[in-house]
PDB file of C-alpha atoms in Angstrom:
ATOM      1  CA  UNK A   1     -27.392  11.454  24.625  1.00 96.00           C
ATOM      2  CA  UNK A   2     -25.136   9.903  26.832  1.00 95.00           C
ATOM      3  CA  UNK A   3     -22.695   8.078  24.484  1.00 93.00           C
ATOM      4  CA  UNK A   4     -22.777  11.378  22.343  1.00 96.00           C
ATOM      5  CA  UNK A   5     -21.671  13.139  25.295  1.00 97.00           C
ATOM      6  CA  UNK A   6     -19.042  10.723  25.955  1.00 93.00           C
ATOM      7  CA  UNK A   7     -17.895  10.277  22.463  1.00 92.00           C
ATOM      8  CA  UNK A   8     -18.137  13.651  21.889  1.00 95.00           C
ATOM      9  CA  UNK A   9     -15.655  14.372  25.010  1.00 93.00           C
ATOM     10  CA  UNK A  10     -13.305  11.437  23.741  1.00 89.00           C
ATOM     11  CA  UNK A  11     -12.881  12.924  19.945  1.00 90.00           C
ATOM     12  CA  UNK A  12     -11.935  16.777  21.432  1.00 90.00           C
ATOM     13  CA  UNK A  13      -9.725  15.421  23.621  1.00 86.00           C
ATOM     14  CA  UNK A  14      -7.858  12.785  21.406  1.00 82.00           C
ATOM     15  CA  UNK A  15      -8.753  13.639  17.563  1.00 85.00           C
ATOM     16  CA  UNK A  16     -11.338  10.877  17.346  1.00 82.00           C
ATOM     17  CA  UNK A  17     -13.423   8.248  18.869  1.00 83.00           C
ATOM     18  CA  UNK A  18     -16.994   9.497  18.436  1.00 91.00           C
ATOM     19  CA  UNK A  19     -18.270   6.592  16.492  1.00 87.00           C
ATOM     20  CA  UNK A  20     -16.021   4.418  17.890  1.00 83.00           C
ATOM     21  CA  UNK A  21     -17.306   4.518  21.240  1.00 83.00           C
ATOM     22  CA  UNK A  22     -21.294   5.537  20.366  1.00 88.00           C
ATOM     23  CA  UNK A  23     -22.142   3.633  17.176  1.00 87.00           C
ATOM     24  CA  UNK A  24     -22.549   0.033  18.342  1.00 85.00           C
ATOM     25  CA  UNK A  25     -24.209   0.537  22.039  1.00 84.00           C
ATOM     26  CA  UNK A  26     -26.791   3.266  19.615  1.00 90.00           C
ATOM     27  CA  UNK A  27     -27.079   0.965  17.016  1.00 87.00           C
ATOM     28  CA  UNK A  28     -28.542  -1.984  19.574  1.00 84.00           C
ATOM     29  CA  UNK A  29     -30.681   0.541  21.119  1.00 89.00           C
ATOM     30  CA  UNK A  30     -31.943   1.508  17.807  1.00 92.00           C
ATOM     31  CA  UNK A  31     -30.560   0.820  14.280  1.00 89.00           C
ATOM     32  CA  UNK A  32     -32.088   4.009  12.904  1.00 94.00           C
ATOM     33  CA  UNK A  33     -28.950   5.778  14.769  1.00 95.00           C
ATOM     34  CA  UNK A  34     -26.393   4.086  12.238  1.00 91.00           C
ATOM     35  CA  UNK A  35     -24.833   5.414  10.322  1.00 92.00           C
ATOM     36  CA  UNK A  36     -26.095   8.890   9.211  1.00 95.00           C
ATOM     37  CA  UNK A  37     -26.995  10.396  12.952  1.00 96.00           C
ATOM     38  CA  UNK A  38     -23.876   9.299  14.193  1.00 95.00           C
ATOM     39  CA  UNK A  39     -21.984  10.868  10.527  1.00 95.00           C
ATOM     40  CA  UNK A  40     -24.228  14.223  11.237  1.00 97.00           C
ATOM     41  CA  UNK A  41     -22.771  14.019  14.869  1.00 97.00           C
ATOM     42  CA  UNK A  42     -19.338  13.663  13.939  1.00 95.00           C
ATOM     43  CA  UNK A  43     -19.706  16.288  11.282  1.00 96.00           C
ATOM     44  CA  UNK A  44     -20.932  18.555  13.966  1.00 97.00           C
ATOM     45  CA  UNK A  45     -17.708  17.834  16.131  1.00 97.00           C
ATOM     46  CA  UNK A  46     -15.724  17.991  13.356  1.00 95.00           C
ATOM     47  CA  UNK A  47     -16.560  21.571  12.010  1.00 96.00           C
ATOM     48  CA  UNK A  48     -16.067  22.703  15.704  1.00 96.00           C
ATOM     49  CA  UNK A  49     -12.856  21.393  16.230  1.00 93.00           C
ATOM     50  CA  UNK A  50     -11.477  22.321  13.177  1.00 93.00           C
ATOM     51  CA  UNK A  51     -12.109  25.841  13.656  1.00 94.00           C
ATOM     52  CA  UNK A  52     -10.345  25.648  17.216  1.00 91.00           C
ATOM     53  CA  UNK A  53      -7.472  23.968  15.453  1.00 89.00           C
ATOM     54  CA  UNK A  54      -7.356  25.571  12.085  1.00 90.00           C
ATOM     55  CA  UNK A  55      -3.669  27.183  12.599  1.00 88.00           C
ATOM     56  CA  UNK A  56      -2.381  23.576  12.996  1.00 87.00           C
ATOM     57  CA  UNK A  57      -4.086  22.355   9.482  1.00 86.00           C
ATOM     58  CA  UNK A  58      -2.085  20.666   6.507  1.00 82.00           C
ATOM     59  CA  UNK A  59      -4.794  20.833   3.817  1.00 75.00           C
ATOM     60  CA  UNK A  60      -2.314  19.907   1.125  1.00 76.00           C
ATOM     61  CA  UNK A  61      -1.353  16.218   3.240  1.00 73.00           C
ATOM     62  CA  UNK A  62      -4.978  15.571   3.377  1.00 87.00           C
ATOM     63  CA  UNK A  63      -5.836  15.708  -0.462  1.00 88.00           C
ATOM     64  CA  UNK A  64      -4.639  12.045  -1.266  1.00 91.00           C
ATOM     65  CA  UNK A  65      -6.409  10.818   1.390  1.00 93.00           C
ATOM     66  CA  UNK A  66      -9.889  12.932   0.310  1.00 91.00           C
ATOM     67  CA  UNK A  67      -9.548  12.083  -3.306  1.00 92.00           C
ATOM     68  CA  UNK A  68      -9.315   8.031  -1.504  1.00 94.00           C
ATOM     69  CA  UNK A  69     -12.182   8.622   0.323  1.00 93.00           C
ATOM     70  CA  UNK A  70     -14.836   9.506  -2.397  1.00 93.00           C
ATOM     71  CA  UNK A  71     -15.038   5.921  -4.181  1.00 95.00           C
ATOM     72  CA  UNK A  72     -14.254   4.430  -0.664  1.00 93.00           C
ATOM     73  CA  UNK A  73     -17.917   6.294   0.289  1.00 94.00           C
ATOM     74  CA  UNK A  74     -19.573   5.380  -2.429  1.00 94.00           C
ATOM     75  CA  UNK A  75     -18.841   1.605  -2.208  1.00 93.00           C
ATOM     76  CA  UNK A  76     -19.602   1.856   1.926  1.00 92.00           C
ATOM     77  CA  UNK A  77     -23.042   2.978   0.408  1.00 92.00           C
ATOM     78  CA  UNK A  78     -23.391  -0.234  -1.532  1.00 92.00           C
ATOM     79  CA  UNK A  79     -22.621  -2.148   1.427  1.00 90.00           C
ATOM     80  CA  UNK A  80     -25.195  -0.962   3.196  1.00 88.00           C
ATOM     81  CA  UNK A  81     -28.080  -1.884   1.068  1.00 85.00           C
ATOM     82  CA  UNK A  82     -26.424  -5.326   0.813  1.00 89.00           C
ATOM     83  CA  UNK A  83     -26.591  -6.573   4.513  1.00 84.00           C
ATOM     84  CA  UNK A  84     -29.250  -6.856   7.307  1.00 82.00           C
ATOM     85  CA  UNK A  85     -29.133  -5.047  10.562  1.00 79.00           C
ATOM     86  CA  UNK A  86     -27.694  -8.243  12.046  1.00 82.00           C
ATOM     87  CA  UNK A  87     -24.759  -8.567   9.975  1.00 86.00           C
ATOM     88  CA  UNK A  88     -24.175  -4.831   9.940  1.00 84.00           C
ATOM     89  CA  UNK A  89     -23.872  -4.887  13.678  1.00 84.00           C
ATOM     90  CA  UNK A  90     -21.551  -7.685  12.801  1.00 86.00           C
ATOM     91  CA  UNK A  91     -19.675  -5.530  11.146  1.00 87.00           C
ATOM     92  CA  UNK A  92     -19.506  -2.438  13.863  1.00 86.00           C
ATOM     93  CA  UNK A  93     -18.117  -4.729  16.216  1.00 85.00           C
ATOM     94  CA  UNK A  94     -15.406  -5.906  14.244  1.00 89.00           C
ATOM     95  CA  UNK A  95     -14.338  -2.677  12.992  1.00 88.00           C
ATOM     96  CA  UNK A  96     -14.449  -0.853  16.788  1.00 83.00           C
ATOM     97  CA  UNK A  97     -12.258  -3.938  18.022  1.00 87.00           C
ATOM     98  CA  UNK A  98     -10.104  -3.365  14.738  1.00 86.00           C
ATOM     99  CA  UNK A  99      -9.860   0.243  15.921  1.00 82.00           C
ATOM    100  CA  UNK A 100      -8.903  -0.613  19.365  1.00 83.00           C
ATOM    101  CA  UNK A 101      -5.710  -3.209  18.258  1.00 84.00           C
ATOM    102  CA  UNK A 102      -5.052   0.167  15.735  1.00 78.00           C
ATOM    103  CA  UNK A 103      -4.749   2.242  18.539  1.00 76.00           C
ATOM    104  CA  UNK A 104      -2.630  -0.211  20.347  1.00 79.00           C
ATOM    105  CA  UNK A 105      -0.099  -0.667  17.349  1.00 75.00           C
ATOM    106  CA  UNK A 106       3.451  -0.099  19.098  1.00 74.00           C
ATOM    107  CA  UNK A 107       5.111   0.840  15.478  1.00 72.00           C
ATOM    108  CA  UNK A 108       5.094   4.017  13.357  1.00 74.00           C
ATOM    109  CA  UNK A 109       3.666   3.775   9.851  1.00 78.00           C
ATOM    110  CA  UNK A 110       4.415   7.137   7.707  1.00 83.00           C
ATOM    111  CA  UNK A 111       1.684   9.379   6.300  1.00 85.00           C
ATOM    112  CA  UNK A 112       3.356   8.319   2.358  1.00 89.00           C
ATOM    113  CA  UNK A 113       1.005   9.693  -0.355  1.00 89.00           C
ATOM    114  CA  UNK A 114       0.278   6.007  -1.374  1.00 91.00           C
ATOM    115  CA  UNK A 115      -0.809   5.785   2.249  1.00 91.00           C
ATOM    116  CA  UNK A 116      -2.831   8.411   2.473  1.00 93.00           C
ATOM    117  CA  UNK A 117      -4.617   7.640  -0.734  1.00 94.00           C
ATOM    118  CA  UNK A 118      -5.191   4.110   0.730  1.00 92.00           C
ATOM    119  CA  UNK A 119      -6.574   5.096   4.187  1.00 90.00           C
ATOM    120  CA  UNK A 120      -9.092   7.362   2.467  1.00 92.00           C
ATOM    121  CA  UNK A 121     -10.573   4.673   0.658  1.00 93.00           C
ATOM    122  CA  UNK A 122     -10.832   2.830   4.064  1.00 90.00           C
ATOM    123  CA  UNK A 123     -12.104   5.655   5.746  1.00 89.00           C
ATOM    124  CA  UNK A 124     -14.682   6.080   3.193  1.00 90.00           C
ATOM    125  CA  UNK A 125     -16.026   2.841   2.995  1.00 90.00           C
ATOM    126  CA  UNK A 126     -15.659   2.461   7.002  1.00 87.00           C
ATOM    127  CA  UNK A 127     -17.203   5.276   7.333  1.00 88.00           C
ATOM    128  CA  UNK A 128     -20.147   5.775   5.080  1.00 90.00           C
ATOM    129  CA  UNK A 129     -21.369   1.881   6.243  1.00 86.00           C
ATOM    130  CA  UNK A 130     -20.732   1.887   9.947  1.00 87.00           C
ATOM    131  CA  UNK A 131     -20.186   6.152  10.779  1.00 87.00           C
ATOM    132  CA  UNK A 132     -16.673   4.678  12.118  1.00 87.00           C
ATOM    133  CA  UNK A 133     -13.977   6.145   9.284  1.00 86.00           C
ATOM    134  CA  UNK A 134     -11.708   7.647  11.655  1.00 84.00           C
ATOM    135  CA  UNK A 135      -9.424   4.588  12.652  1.00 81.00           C
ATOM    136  CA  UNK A 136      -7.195   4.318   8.650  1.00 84.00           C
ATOM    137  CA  UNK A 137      -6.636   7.729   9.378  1.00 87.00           C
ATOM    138  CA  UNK A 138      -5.844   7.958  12.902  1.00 80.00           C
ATOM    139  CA  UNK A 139      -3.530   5.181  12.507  1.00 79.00           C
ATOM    140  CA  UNK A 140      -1.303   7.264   9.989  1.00 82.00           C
ATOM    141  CA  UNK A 141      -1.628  10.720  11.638  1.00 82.00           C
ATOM    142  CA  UNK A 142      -1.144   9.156  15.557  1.00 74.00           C
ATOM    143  CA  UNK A 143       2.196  10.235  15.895  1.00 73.00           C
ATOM    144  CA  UNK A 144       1.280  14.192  14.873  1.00 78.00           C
ATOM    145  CA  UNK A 145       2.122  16.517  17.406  1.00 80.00           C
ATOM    146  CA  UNK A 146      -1.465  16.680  19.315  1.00 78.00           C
ATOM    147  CA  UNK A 147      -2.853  19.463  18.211  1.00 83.00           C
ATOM    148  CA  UNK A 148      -1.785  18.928  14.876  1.00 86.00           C
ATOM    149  CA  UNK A 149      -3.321  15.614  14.993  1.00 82.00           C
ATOM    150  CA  UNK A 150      -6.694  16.937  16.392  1.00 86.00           C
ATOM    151  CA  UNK A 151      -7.056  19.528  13.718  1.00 89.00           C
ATOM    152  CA  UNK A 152      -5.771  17.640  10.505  1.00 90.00           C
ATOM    153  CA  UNK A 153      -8.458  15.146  11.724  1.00 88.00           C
ATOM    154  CA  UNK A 154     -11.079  17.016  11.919  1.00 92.00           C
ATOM    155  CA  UNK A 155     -10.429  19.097   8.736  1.00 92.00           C
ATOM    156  CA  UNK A 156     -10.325  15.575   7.229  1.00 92.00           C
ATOM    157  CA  UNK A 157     -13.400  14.300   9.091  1.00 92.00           C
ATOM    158  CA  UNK A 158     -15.188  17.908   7.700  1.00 95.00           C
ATOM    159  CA  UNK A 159     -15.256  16.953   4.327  1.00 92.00           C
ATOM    160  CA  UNK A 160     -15.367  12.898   4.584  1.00 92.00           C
ATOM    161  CA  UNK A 161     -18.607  12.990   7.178  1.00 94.00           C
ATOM    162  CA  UNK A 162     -20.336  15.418   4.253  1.00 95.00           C
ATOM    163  CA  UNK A 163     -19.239  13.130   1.062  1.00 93.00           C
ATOM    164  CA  UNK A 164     -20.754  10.171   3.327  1.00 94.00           C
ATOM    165  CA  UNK A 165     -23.740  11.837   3.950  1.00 95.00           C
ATOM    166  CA  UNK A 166     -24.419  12.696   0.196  1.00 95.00           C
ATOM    167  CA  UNK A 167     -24.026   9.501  -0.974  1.00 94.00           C
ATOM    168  CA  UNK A 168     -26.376   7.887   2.162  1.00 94.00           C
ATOM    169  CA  UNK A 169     -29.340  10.450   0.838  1.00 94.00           C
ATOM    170  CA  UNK A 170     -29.738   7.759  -2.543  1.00 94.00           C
ATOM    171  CA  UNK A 171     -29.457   4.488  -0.639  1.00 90.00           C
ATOM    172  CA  UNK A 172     -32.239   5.641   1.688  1.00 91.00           C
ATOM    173  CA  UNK A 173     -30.138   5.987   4.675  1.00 91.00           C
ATOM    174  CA  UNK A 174     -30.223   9.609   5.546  1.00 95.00           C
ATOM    175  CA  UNK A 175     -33.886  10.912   5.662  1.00 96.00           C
ATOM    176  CA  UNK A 176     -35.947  13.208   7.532  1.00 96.00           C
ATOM    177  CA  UNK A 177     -36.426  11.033   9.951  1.00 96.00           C
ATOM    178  CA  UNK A 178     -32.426  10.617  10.420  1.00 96.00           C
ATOM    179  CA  UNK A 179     -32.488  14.524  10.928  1.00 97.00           C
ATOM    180  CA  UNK A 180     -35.189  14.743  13.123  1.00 97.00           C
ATOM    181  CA  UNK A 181     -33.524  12.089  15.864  1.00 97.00           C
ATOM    182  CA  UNK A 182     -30.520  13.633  15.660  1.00 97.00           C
ATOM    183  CA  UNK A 183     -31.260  17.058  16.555  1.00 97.00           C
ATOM    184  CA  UNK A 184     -31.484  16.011  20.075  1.00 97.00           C
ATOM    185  CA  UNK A 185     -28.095  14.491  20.302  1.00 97.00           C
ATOM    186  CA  UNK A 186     -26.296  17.720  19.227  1.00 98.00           C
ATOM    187  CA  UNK A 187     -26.496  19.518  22.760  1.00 98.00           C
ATOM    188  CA  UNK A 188     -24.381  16.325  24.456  1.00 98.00           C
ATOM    189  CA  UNK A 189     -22.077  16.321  21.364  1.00 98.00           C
ATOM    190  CA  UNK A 190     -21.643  20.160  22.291  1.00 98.00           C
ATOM    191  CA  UNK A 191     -21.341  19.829  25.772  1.00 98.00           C
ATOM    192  CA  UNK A 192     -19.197  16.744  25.559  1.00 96.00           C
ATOM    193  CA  UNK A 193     -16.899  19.046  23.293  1.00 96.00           C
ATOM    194  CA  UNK A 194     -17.113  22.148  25.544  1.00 96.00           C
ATOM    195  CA  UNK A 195     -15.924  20.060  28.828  1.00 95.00           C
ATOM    196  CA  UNK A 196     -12.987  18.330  26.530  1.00 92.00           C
ATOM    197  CA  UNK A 197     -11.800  21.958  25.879  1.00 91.00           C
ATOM    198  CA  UNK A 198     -11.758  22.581  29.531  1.00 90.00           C
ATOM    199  CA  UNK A 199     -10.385  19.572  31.006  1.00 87.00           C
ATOM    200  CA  UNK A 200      -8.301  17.691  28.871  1.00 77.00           C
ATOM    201  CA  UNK A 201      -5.387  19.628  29.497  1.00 73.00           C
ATOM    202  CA  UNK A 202      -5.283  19.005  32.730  1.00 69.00           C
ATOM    203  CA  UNK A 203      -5.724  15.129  32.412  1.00 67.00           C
ATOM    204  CA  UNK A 204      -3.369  12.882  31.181  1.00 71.00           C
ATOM    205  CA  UNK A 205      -3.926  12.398  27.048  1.00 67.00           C
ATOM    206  CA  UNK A 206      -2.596   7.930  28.115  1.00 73.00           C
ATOM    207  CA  UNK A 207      -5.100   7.802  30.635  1.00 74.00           C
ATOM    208  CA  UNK A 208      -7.777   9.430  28.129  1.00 69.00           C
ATOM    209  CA  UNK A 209      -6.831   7.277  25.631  1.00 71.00           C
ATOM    210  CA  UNK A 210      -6.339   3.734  27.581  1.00 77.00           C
ATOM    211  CA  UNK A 211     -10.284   4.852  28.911  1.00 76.00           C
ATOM    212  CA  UNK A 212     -11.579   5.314  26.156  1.00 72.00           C
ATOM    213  CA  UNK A 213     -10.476   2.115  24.661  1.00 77.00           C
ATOM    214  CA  UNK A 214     -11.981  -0.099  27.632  1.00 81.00           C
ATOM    215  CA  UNK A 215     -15.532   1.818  26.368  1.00 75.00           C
ATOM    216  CA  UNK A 216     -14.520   1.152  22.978  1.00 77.00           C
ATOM    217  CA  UNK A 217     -13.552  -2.731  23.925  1.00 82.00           C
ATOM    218  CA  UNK A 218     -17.346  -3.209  25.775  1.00 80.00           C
ATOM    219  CA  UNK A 219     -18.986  -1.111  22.804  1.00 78.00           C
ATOM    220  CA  UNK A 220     -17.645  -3.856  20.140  1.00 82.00           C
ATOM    221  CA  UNK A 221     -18.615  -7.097  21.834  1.00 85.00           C
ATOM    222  CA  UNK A 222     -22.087  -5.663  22.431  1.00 81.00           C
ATOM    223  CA  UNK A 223     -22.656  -4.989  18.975  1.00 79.00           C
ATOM    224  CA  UNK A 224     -20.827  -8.422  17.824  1.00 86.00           C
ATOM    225  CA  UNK A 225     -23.011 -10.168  20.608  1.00 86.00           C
ATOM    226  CA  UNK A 226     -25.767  -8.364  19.205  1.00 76.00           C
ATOM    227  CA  UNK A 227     -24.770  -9.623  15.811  1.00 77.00           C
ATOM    228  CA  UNK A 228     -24.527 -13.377  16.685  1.00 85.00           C
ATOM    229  CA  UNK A 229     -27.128 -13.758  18.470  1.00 77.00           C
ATOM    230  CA  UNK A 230     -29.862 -11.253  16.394  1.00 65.00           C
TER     231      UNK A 230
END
């Protein structure tokens, strides 16, 4: 409940980071937690967010990147009846220290519809194997004004966190046992949002972000430590 909150708190205030920042420290406390709780989460976050932000929404710059991310999904889901829990921890450590040298990416790459297309497929696959598919898009959307960014994220996250959870349903990976131990990490992913709302424009959006990326940084080499050594 405590990453939730956290990651929660980090994706209000800077468009994403939920996964990022939960999914490798849940997954060593329990594999069950990855990926569809954490997609369920974010989905939760998402729909929230968007309606906040819905005035600053560009539905017609996501469609490339939504028409990417359905094959993207559905190959994530192949991945994931392909490799163990050790190698798929593996695999959320790499892609949360991926996210963090995205992040730190001095240079601007533009949102082209090639691009877009591209980073769906990314997202899609990142996402439906690990609950981590926000870092291809963040990367091309980072330099939207910030509101802009937070709600064309989570419009995109909206639809991508439901196409990932309908293709986890035939692979086994979202259950009723999936729903049942999320339910209690939807009041922290509330309150993590609701606090967000109320602070983060008060706080420095750097100092959010450098923070978050330490957490993200010791979330990684937990779960590739985790990996290695099983």
């Amino acid at each position: 409940m405590l990453l939730i909150f956290i990651g929660s708190f980090v994706q209000t205030a800077i468009g994403f980071g939920l996964a990022i920042v939960s999914a490798p420290l849940l997954f060593v406390i329990s594999p069950s937690y990855v990926p569809a709780p954490i997609v369920i989460v974010a989905l939760f976050v998402a729909l929230l967010n968007a309606i906040k932000y819905r005035s600053d929404v560009s539905v017609g710059g996501l469609k490339l990147a939504l028409y990417g991310r359905v094959p993207g999904s559905i190959a994530g889901g192949f991945l994931l009846v392909m490799v163990s829990s050790q190698m798929l921890s593996l695999w959320l450590g790499l892609l949360v220290l991926f996210s963090v040298v995205v992040s730190l990416l001095p240079f601007r790459i533009d949102p082209t519809p090639t691009r877009m297309g591209i980073a769906g497929f990314f997202s899609g696959f990142f996402g439906t194997s690990s609950g981590i598919g926000g870092p291809p898009m963040a990367l091309l959307l980072q330099h939207q004004e910030a509101n802009q960014l937070r709600g064309n994220l989570a419009a995109f996250f909206v639809f991508s966190s439901i196409m990932s959870l309908i293709v986890q349903i035939p692979f086994g990976y979202l259950t009723l046992h999936h729903l049942w131990i999320t339910i209690p990490l939807l009041p922290p992913a509330w309150l993590g949002y609701f606090i967000a709302r109320k602070t983060t424009h008060s706080l420095p959006k750097d100092k959010i972000r450098y923070g978050a990326l330490v957490l993200c940084l010791v979330s990684g080499l937990t779960a590739i430590w985790q990996g290695i050594m099983g």
